[in-house]
PDB file of C-alpha atoms and ligand atoms in Angstrom:
ATOM      1  CA  UNK F   1     -52.140-244.289  58.411  1.00  0.00           C
ATOM      2  CA  UNK F   2     -52.673-241.016  56.562  1.00  0.00           C
ATOM      3  CA  UNK F   3     -56.024-239.370  56.884  1.00  0.00           C
ATOM      4  CA  UNK F   4     -55.720-235.903  55.377  1.00  0.00           C
ATOM      5  CA  UNK F   5     -59.421-235.102  55.860  1.00  0.00           C
ATOM      6  CA  UNK F   6     -59.164-235.588  59.637  1.00  0.00           C
ATOM      7  CA  UNK F   7     -62.726-236.941  59.559  1.00  0.00           C
ATOM      8  CA  UNK F   8     -63.956-240.362  60.554  1.00  0.00           C
ATOM      9  CA  UNK F   9     -63.688-243.093  57.933  1.00  0.00           C
ATOM     10  CA  UNK F  10     -65.789-246.037  56.825  1.00  0.00           C
ATOM     11  CA  UNK F  11     -63.982-249.271  55.920  1.00  0.00           C
ATOM     12  CA  UNK F  12     -66.121-251.847  54.152  1.00  0.00           C
ATOM     13  CA  UNK F  13     -65.215-255.422  55.112  1.00  0.00           C
ATOM     14  CA  UNK F  14     -65.008-257.657  52.063  1.00  0.00           C
ATOM     15  CA  UNK F  15     -65.960-260.683  54.175  1.00  0.00           C
ATOM     16  CA  UNK F  16     -69.583-260.149  53.143  1.00  0.00           C
ATOM     17  CA  UNK F  17     -68.800-259.133  49.551  1.00  0.00           C
ATOM     18  CA  UNK F  18     -69.391-261.348  46.546  1.00  0.00           C
ATOM     19  CA  UNK F  19     -66.002-262.966  45.907  1.00  0.00           C
ATOM     20  CA  UNK F  20     -67.038-263.803  42.334  1.00  0.00           C
ATOM     21  CA  UNK F  21     -67.215-260.098  41.547  1.00  0.00           C
ATOM     22  CA  UNK F  22     -64.807-258.512  43.973  1.00  0.00           C
ATOM     23  CA  UNK F  23     -63.804-255.821  41.520  1.00  0.00           C
ATOM     24  CA  UNK F  24     -67.292-254.388  41.101  1.00  0.00           C
ATOM     25  CA  UNK F  25     -67.966-254.595  44.859  1.00  0.00           C
ATOM     26  CA  UNK F  26     -64.723-252.726  45.589  1.00  0.00           C
ATOM     27  CA  UNK F  27     -65.501-250.093  42.937  1.00  0.00           C
ATOM     28  CA  UNK F  28     -68.998-249.674  44.388  1.00  0.00           C
ATOM     29  CA  UNK F  29     -67.736-248.883  47.880  1.00  0.00           C
ATOM     30  CA  UNK F  30     -65.097-246.559  46.448  1.00  0.00           C
ATOM     31  CA  UNK F  31     -67.980-244.618  44.897  1.00  0.00           C
ATOM     32  CA  UNK F  32     -69.804-244.804  48.205  1.00  0.00           C
ATOM     33  CA  UNK F  33     -66.957-242.963  49.946  1.00  0.00           C
ATOM     34  CA  UNK F  34     -64.968-245.768  51.586  1.00  0.00           C
ATOM     35  CA  UNK F  35     -61.783-244.611  53.312  1.00  0.00           C
ATOM     36  CA  UNK F  36     -60.027-247.986  53.167  1.00  0.00           C
ATOM     37  CA  UNK F  37     -60.832-251.609  52.377  1.00  0.00           C
ATOM     38  CA  UNK F  38     -60.941-254.003  55.341  1.00  0.00           C
ATOM     39  CA  UNK F  39     -59.709-257.552  54.737  1.00  0.00           C
ATOM     40  CA  UNK F  40     -60.355-260.270  57.315  1.00  0.00           C
ATOM     41  CA  UNK F  41     -57.696-262.949  57.528  1.00  0.00           C
ATOM     42  CA  UNK F  42     -58.761-266.033  59.520  1.00  0.00           C
ATOM     43  CA  UNK F  43     -56.845-269.242  60.157  1.00  0.00           C
ATOM     44  CA  UNK F  44     -59.337-271.743  61.594  1.00  0.00           C
ATOM     45  CA  UNK F  45     -57.319-271.782  64.849  1.00  0.00           C
ATOM     46  CA  UNK F  46     -57.571-268.427  66.566  1.00  0.00           C
ATOM     47  CA  UNK F  47     -61.075-268.098  65.131  1.00  0.00           C
ATOM     48  CA  UNK F  48     -63.381-270.878  63.945  1.00  0.00           C
ATOM     49  CA  UNK F  49     -63.375-269.857  60.301  1.00  0.00           C
ATOM     50  CA  UNK F  50     -61.029-269.786  57.317  1.00  0.00           C
ATOM     51  CA  UNK F  51     -60.919-266.918  54.895  1.00  0.00           C
ATOM     52  CA  UNK F  52     -58.341-265.222  52.756  1.00  0.00           C
ATOM     53  CA  UNK F  53     -54.574-265.051  52.447  1.00  0.00           C
ATOM     54  CA  UNK F  54     -52.033-262.799  50.725  1.00  0.00           C
ATOM     55  CA  UNK F  55     -53.138-263.824  47.209  1.00  0.00           C
ATOM     56  CA  UNK F  56     -56.542-262.170  47.617  1.00  0.00           C
ATOM     57  CA  UNK F  57     -55.009-259.128  49.313  1.00  0.00           C
ATOM     58  CA  UNK F  58     -52.742-258.771  46.289  1.00  0.00           C
ATOM     59  CA  UNK F  59     -55.674-259.097  43.899  1.00  0.00           C
ATOM     60  CA  UNK F  60     -57.577-256.355  45.754  1.00  0.00           C
ATOM     61  CA  UNK F  61     -54.492-254.149  45.783  1.00  0.00           C
ATOM     62  CA  UNK F  62     -54.488-254.274  41.985  1.00  0.00           C
ATOM     63  CA  UNK F  63     -58.044-253.013  41.692  1.00  0.00           C
ATOM     64  CA  UNK F  64     -58.027-250.121  44.161  1.00  0.00           C
ATOM     65  CA  UNK F  65     -55.829-247.274  45.287  1.00  0.00           C
ATOM     66  CA  UNK F  66     -57.568-247.146  48.680  1.00  0.00           C
ATOM     67  CA  UNK F  67     -55.450-248.243  51.660  1.00  0.00           C
ATOM     68  CA  UNK F  68     -55.811-251.914  52.549  1.00  0.00           C
ATOM     69  CA  UNK F  69     -56.655-252.528  56.203  1.00  0.00           C
ATOM     70  CA  UNK F  70     -55.582-256.107  56.928  1.00  0.00           C
ATOM     71  CA  UNK F  71     -57.045-257.574  60.120  1.00  0.00           C
ATOM     72  CA  UNK F  72     -55.092-260.680  61.120  1.00  0.00           C
ATOM     73  CA  UNK F  73     -57.155-263.162  63.123  1.00  0.00           C
ATOM     74  CA  UNK F  74     -54.434-265.779  63.075  1.00  0.00           C
ATOM     75  CA  UNK F  75     -52.077-267.455  65.513  1.00  0.00           C
ATOM     76  CA  UNK F  76     -48.414-266.488  65.256  1.00  0.00           C
ATOM     77  CA  UNK F  77     -49.072-263.563  62.916  1.00  0.00           C
ATOM     78  CA  UNK F  78     -45.332-262.680  62.838  1.00  0.00           C
ATOM     79  CA  UNK F  79     -44.828-265.477  60.313  1.00  0.00           C
ATOM     80  CA  UNK F  80     -46.972-263.683  57.741  1.00  0.00           C
ATOM     81  CA  UNK F  81     -46.280-259.968  58.211  1.00  0.00           C
ATOM     82  CA  UNK F  82     -43.838-259.786  55.327  1.00  0.00           C
ATOM     83  CA  UNK F  83     -46.169-261.673  52.960  1.00  0.00           C
ATOM     84  CA  UNK F  84     -49.138-259.429  53.699  1.00  0.00           C
ATOM     85  CA  UNK F  85     -47.026-256.301  53.382  1.00  0.00           C
ATOM     86  CA  UNK F  86     -45.665-257.551  50.043  1.00  0.00           C
ATOM     87  CA  UNK F  87     -49.240-258.221  48.955  1.00  0.00           C
ATOM     88  CA  UNK F  88     -50.131-254.564  49.531  1.00  0.00           C
ATOM     89  CA  UNK F  89     -51.321-254.283  53.145  1.00  0.00           C
ATOM     90  CA  UNK F  90     -51.112-250.647  54.329  1.00  0.00           C
ATOM     91  CA  UNK F  91     -52.536-251.055  57.827  1.00  0.00           C
ATOM     92  CA  UNK F  92     -51.836-254.327  59.615  1.00  0.00           C
ATOM     93  CA  UNK F  93     -53.505-255.197  62.903  1.00  0.00           C
ATOM     94  CA  UNK F  94     -52.797-258.144  65.179  1.00  0.00           C
ATOM     95  CA  UNK F  95     -54.878-259.412  68.069  1.00  0.00           C
ATOM     96  CA  UNK F  96     -53.516-258.766  71.551  1.00  0.00           C
ATOM     97  CA  UNK F  97     -54.681-262.313  72.359  1.00  0.00           C
ATOM     98  CA  UNK F  98     -52.373-263.904  69.755  1.00  0.00           C
ATOM     99  CA  UNK F  99     -49.048-262.187  70.308  1.00  0.00           C
ATOM    100  CA  UNK F 100     -46.613-262.810  73.187  1.00  0.00           C
ATOM    101  CA  UNK F 101     -44.138-260.071  72.213  1.00  0.00           C
ATOM    102  CA  UNK F 102     -46.450-257.341  71.068  1.00  0.00           C
ATOM    103  CA  UNK F 103     -43.883-254.552  71.034  1.00  0.00           C
ATOM    104  CA  UNK F 104     -41.647-256.604  68.757  1.00  0.00           C
ATOM    105  CA  UNK F 105     -44.533-257.386  66.424  1.00  0.00           C
ATOM    106  CA  UNK F 106     -45.784-253.816  66.049  1.00  0.00           C
ATOM    107  CA  UNK F 107     -42.228-252.553  65.600  1.00  0.00           C
ATOM    108  CA  UNK F 108     -41.787-255.089  62.818  1.00  0.00           C
ATOM    109  CA  UNK F 109     -44.989-253.942  61.109  1.00  0.00           C
ATOM    110  CA  UNK F 110     -43.715-250.359  61.160  1.00  0.00           C
ATOM    111  CA  UNK F 111     -40.283-251.409  59.861  1.00  0.00           C
ATOM    112  CA  UNK F 112     -42.042-253.073  56.947  1.00  0.00           C
ATOM    113  CA  UNK F 113     -43.592-249.717  56.102  1.00  0.00           C
ATOM    114  CA  UNK F 114     -47.165-250.395  57.236  1.00  0.00           C
ATOM    115  CA  UNK F 115     -49.247-248.783  59.987  1.00  0.00           C
ATOM    116  CA  UNK F 116     -49.463-251.056  63.025  1.00  0.00           C
ATOM    117  CA  UNK F 117     -52.655-251.630  64.978  1.00  0.00           C
ATOM    118  CA  UNK F 118     -53.593-253.794  67.944  1.00  0.00           C
ATOM    119  CA  UNK F 119     -56.984-255.510  68.231  1.00  0.00           C
ATOM    120  CA  UNK F 120     -58.877-256.363  71.411  1.00  0.00           C
ATOM    121  CA  UNK F 121     -61.598-258.982  71.592  1.00  0.00           C
ATOM    122  CA  UNK F 122     -64.794-257.778  73.294  1.00  0.00           C
ATOM    123  CA  UNK F 123     -63.817-259.331  76.653  1.00  0.00           C
ATOM    124  CA  UNK F 124     -60.186-258.168  76.658  1.00  0.00           C
ATOM    125  CA  UNK F 125     -59.780-255.100  78.895  1.00  0.00           C
ATOM    126  CA  UNK F 126     -58.423-251.737  77.804  1.00  0.00           C
ATOM    127  CA  UNK F 127     -55.915-251.824  80.670  1.00  0.00           C
ATOM    128  CA  UNK F 128     -53.833-254.351  78.667  1.00  0.00           C
ATOM    129  CA  UNK F 129     -53.075-251.576  76.159  1.00  0.00           C
ATOM    130  CA  UNK F 130     -51.274-249.336  78.619  1.00  0.00           C
ATOM    131  CA  UNK F 131     -47.701-250.103  77.582  1.00  0.00           C
ATOM    132  CA  UNK F 132     -48.284-250.436  73.841  1.00  0.00           C
ATOM    133  CA  UNK F 133     -50.474-247.424  73.008  1.00  0.00           C
ATOM    134  CA  UNK F 134     -47.677-245.109  71.984  1.00  0.00           C
ATOM    135  CA  UNK F 135     -46.283-247.676  69.531  1.00  0.00           C
ATOM    136  CA  UNK F 136     -49.418-248.274  67.476  1.00  0.00           C
ATOM    137  CA  UNK F 137     -51.258-246.021  65.024  1.00  0.00           C
ATOM    138  CA  UNK F 138     -54.634-247.480  65.840  1.00  0.00           C
ATOM    139  CA  UNK F 139     -56.526-249.682  68.255  1.00  0.00           C
ATOM    140  CA  UNK F 140     -59.238-251.894  66.799  1.00  0.00           C
ATOM    141  CA  UNK F 141     -61.987-252.686  69.287  1.00  0.00           C
ATOM    142  CA  UNK F 142     -63.981-255.773  68.323  1.00  0.00           C
ATOM    143  CA  UNK F 143     -67.697-255.297  68.837  1.00  0.00           C
ATOM    144  CA  UNK F 144     -68.465-258.958  68.053  1.00  0.00           C
ATOM    145  CA  UNK F 145     -66.485-262.102  68.804  1.00  0.00           C
ATOM    146  CA  UNK F 146     -64.296-262.420  65.720  1.00  0.00           C
ATOM    147  CA  UNK F 147     -64.888-265.188  63.198  1.00  0.00           C
ATOM    148  CA  UNK F 148     -67.972-264.307  61.196  1.00  0.00           C
ATOM    149  CA  UNK F 149     -69.704-261.432  59.487  1.00  0.00           C
ATOM    150  CA  UNK F 150     -73.311-260.547  60.203  1.00  0.00           C
ATOM    151  CA  UNK F 151     -73.246-260.886  64.003  1.00  0.00           C
ATOM    152  CA  UNK F 152     -75.045-258.552  66.400  1.00  0.00           C
ATOM    153  CA  UNK F 153     -73.181-255.543  67.826  1.00  0.00           C
ATOM    154  CA  UNK F 154     -72.295-255.922  71.522  1.00  0.00           C
ATOM    155  CA  UNK F 155     -73.653-252.682  73.069  1.00  0.00           C
ATOM    156  CA  UNK F 156     -71.096-252.558  75.923  1.00  0.00           C
ATOM    157  CA  UNK F 157     -68.424-251.660  73.356  1.00  0.00           C
ATOM    158  CA  UNK F 158     -69.877-248.173  73.029  1.00  0.00           C
ATOM    159  CA  UNK F 159     -68.657-247.197  76.496  1.00  0.00           C
ATOM    160  CA  UNK F 160     -65.354-248.992  75.847  1.00  0.00           C
ATOM    161  CA  UNK F 161     -64.803-246.630  72.891  1.00  0.00           C
ATOM    162  CA  UNK F 162     -65.497-243.628  75.131  1.00  0.00           C
ATOM    163  CA  UNK F 163     -63.120-244.892  77.815  1.00  0.00           C
ATOM    164  CA  UNK F 164     -60.347-245.449  75.293  1.00  0.00           C
ATOM    165  CA  UNK F 165     -60.909-241.981  73.856  1.00  0.00           C
ATOM    166  CA  UNK F 166     -60.474-240.507  77.377  1.00  0.00           C
ATOM    167  CA  UNK F 167     -57.291-242.491  77.985  1.00  0.00           C
ATOM    168  CA  UNK F 168     -55.846-241.293  74.674  1.00  0.00           C
ATOM    169  CA  UNK F 169     -56.690-237.637  75.266  1.00  0.00           C
ATOM    170  CA  UNK F 170     -55.284-237.727  78.803  1.00  0.00           C
ATOM    171  CA  UNK F 171     -52.033-239.086  77.409  1.00  0.00           C
ATOM    172  CA  UNK F 172     -52.036-236.697  74.450  1.00  0.00           C
ATOM    173  CA  UNK F 173     -51.943-239.537  71.923  1.00  0.00           C
ATOM    174  CA  UNK F 174     -53.333-239.340  68.382  1.00  0.00           C
ATOM    175  CA  UNK F 175     -53.871-243.114  68.164  1.00  0.00           C
ATOM    176  CA  UNK F 176     -57.019-243.771  66.135  1.00  0.00           C
ATOM    177  CA  UNK F 177     -59.900-245.920  67.321  1.00  0.00           C
ATOM    178  CA  UNK F 178     -61.409-248.443  64.893  1.00  0.00           C
ATOM    179  CA  UNK F 179     -64.532-250.472  65.656  1.00  0.00           C
ATOM    180  CA  UNK F 180     -65.337-253.754  63.911  1.00  0.00           C
ATOM    181  CA  UNK F 181     -68.413-255.981  64.078  1.00  0.00           C
ATOM    182  CA  UNK F 182     -72.145-255.383  63.750  1.00  0.00           C
ATOM    183  CA  UNK F 183     -71.698-251.750  62.702  1.00  0.00           C
ATOM    184  CA  UNK F 184     -74.788-250.449  60.925  1.00  0.00           C
ATOM    185  CA  UNK F 185     -77.030-247.440  60.327  1.00  0.00           C
ATOM    186  CA  UNK F 186     -78.377-247.674  63.872  1.00  0.00           C
ATOM    187  CA  UNK F 187     -75.104-247.474  65.790  1.00  0.00           C
ATOM    188  CA  UNK F 188     -72.726-245.613  63.439  1.00  0.00           C
ATOM    189  CA  UNK F 189     -73.516-242.137  64.769  1.00  0.00           C
ATOM    190  CA  UNK F 190     -73.283-243.232  68.419  1.00  0.00           C
ATOM    191  CA  UNK F 191     -69.883-244.805  67.758  1.00  0.00           C
ATOM    192  CA  UNK F 192     -68.487-241.655  66.146  1.00  0.00           C
ATOM    193  CA  UNK F 193     -69.942-239.554  68.956  1.00  0.00           C
ATOM    194  CA  UNK F 194     -68.228-241.839  71.483  1.00  0.00           C
ATOM    195  CA  UNK F 195     -64.865-241.289  69.765  1.00  0.00           C
ATOM    196  CA  UNK F 196     -64.504-243.865  66.989  1.00  0.00           C
ATOM    197  CA  UNK F 197     -62.388-242.686  64.029  1.00  0.00           C
ATOM    198  CA  UNK F 198     -62.804-245.700  61.743  1.00  0.00           C
ATOM    199  CA  UNK F 199     -65.862-247.921  61.391  1.00  0.00           C
ATOM    200  CA  UNK F 200     -65.717-251.322  59.703  1.00  0.00           C
ATOM    201  CA  UNK F 201     -68.938-252.640  58.203  1.00  0.00           C
ATOM    202  CA  UNK F 202     -69.492-255.837  56.242  1.00  0.00           C
ATOM    203  CA  UNK F 203     -73.048-257.080  56.331  1.00  0.00           C
ATOM    204  CA  UNK F 204     -74.553-253.585  56.520  1.00  0.00           C
ATOM    205  CA  UNK F 205     -72.820-252.710  53.242  1.00  0.00           C
ATOM    206  CA  UNK F 206     -72.765-255.935  51.235  1.00  0.00           C
ATOM    207  CA  UNK F 207     -75.637-257.866  52.860  1.00  0.00           C
ATOM    208  CA  UNK F 208     -78.400-256.478  50.683  1.00  0.00           C
ATOM    209  CA  UNK F 209     -79.130-253.661  48.257  1.00  0.00           C
ATOM    210  CA  UNK F 210     -76.503-251.492  46.606  1.00  0.00           C
ATOM    211  CA  UNK F 211     -73.149-251.393  48.438  1.00  0.00           C
ATOM    212  CA  UNK F 212     -72.429-247.841  47.200  1.00  0.00           C
ATOM    213  CA  UNK F 213     -75.714-246.532  48.562  1.00  0.00           C
ATOM    214  CA  UNK F 214     -75.384-248.472  51.804  1.00  0.00           C
ATOM    215  CA  UNK F 215     -71.916-247.022  52.390  1.00  0.00           C
ATOM    216  CA  UNK F 216     -73.158-243.512  51.586  1.00  0.00           C
ATOM    217  CA  UNK F 217     -76.047-243.873  54.051  1.00  0.00           C
ATOM    218  CA  UNK F 218     -73.763-244.975  56.895  1.00  0.00           C
ATOM    219  CA  UNK F 219     -71.272-242.207  56.101  1.00  0.00           C
ATOM    220  CA  UNK F 220     -74.076-239.643  56.170  1.00  0.00           C
ATOM    221  CA  UNK F 221     -74.938-240.733  59.735  1.00  0.00           C
ATOM    222  CA  UNK F 222     -71.255-240.494  60.692  1.00  0.00           C
ATOM    223  CA  UNK F 223     -70.950-236.992  59.213  1.00  0.00           C
ATOM    224  CA  UNK F 224     -74.084-235.728  60.961  1.00  0.00           C
ATOM    225  CA  UNK F 225     -72.506-236.059  64.395  1.00  0.00           C
ATOM    226  CA  UNK F 226     -69.225-234.536  63.237  1.00  0.00           C
ATOM    227  CA  UNK F 227     -70.814-231.206  62.382  1.00  0.00           C
TER     228      UNK F 227
HETATM  229  C1  DX5 Y 301     -65.425-260.388  62.156  1.00  0.00           C
HETATM  230  C2  DX5 Y 301     -64.627-259.537  61.202  1.00  0.00           C
HETATM  231  C3  DX5 Y 301     -65.351-258.329  60.747  1.00  0.00           C
HETATM  232  C4  DX5 Y 301     -66.604-258.625  59.993  1.00  0.00           C
HETATM  233  C5  DX5 Y 301     -67.501-257.457  60.118  1.00  0.00           C
HETATM  234  O1  DX5 Y 301     -64.639-261.378  62.665  1.00  0.00           O
HETATM  235  O2  DX5 Y 301     -63.436-259.095  61.806  1.00  0.00           O
HETATM  236  O3  DX5 Y 301     -64.515-257.462  60.009  1.00  0.00           O
HETATM  237  O4  DX5 Y 301     -66.403-258.885  58.636  1.00  0.00           O
HETATM  238  O5  DX5 Y 301     -68.677-257.789  59.489  1.00  0.00           O
HETATM  239  P1  DX5 Y 301     -70.072-257.286  60.001  1.00  0.00           P
HETATM  240  O6  DX5 Y 301     -70.105-255.808  59.759  1.00  0.00           O
HETATM  241  O7  DX5 Y 301     -71.005-258.050  59.156  1.00  0.00           O
HETATM  242  O8  DX5 Y 301     -70.188-257.603  61.477  1.00  0.00           O
HETATM  243 ZN1   ZN Y 302     -62.340-257.415  60.746  1.00  0.00          ZN
END
């Protein structure tokens, strides 16, 4: 999970993009300063929605050199790690709630050559991360209940980000914190101030207007608090 700039990153979620013109939407957010492209994989079991599989990940990989951040909201994700890696996934995250042998799963992701991350639903406590933190490159904190784009940010996640940041600094870990769900112009600065390194935004970027400009505006807010 290289990040030479050391600054926080914005990852547009394609869930709210126009799938009939994915290429121009991806190019737009590249121009807008995106640090990676976030792809939401849903199976209709773990979450009540169905989205994309490896074929779309592969198609996106062909049109961008940005890292692909693949967020697996699926049961038994181990079955698909190889396929998503082959399709071009650079960061692969699995939900804590879906995996019985988390250490094995994240080790496998690393063996495949991708950066492993673990995701927590809004109601899953940080304490469950204790024994896995040193094995993952990032923790993704959900700030909505996963399944759909365009939902409202759950404000309690702001303090969860701060708490995780404290835990990581106390343990001297460089694990990055990603936040996903309801991120917009209003909360982006607060999230970075609280300790978030990567912000995912779907609706706020692709919902209306120009995705490049929307991404630039959110990034500007993120940069303001970094100075
Ligand atoms: C939700 C997905 C998110 C979603 C974010 O289940 O994991 O990545 O696309 O979209 P917004 O920013 O619209 O909440
Ligand atoms: Zn996501």
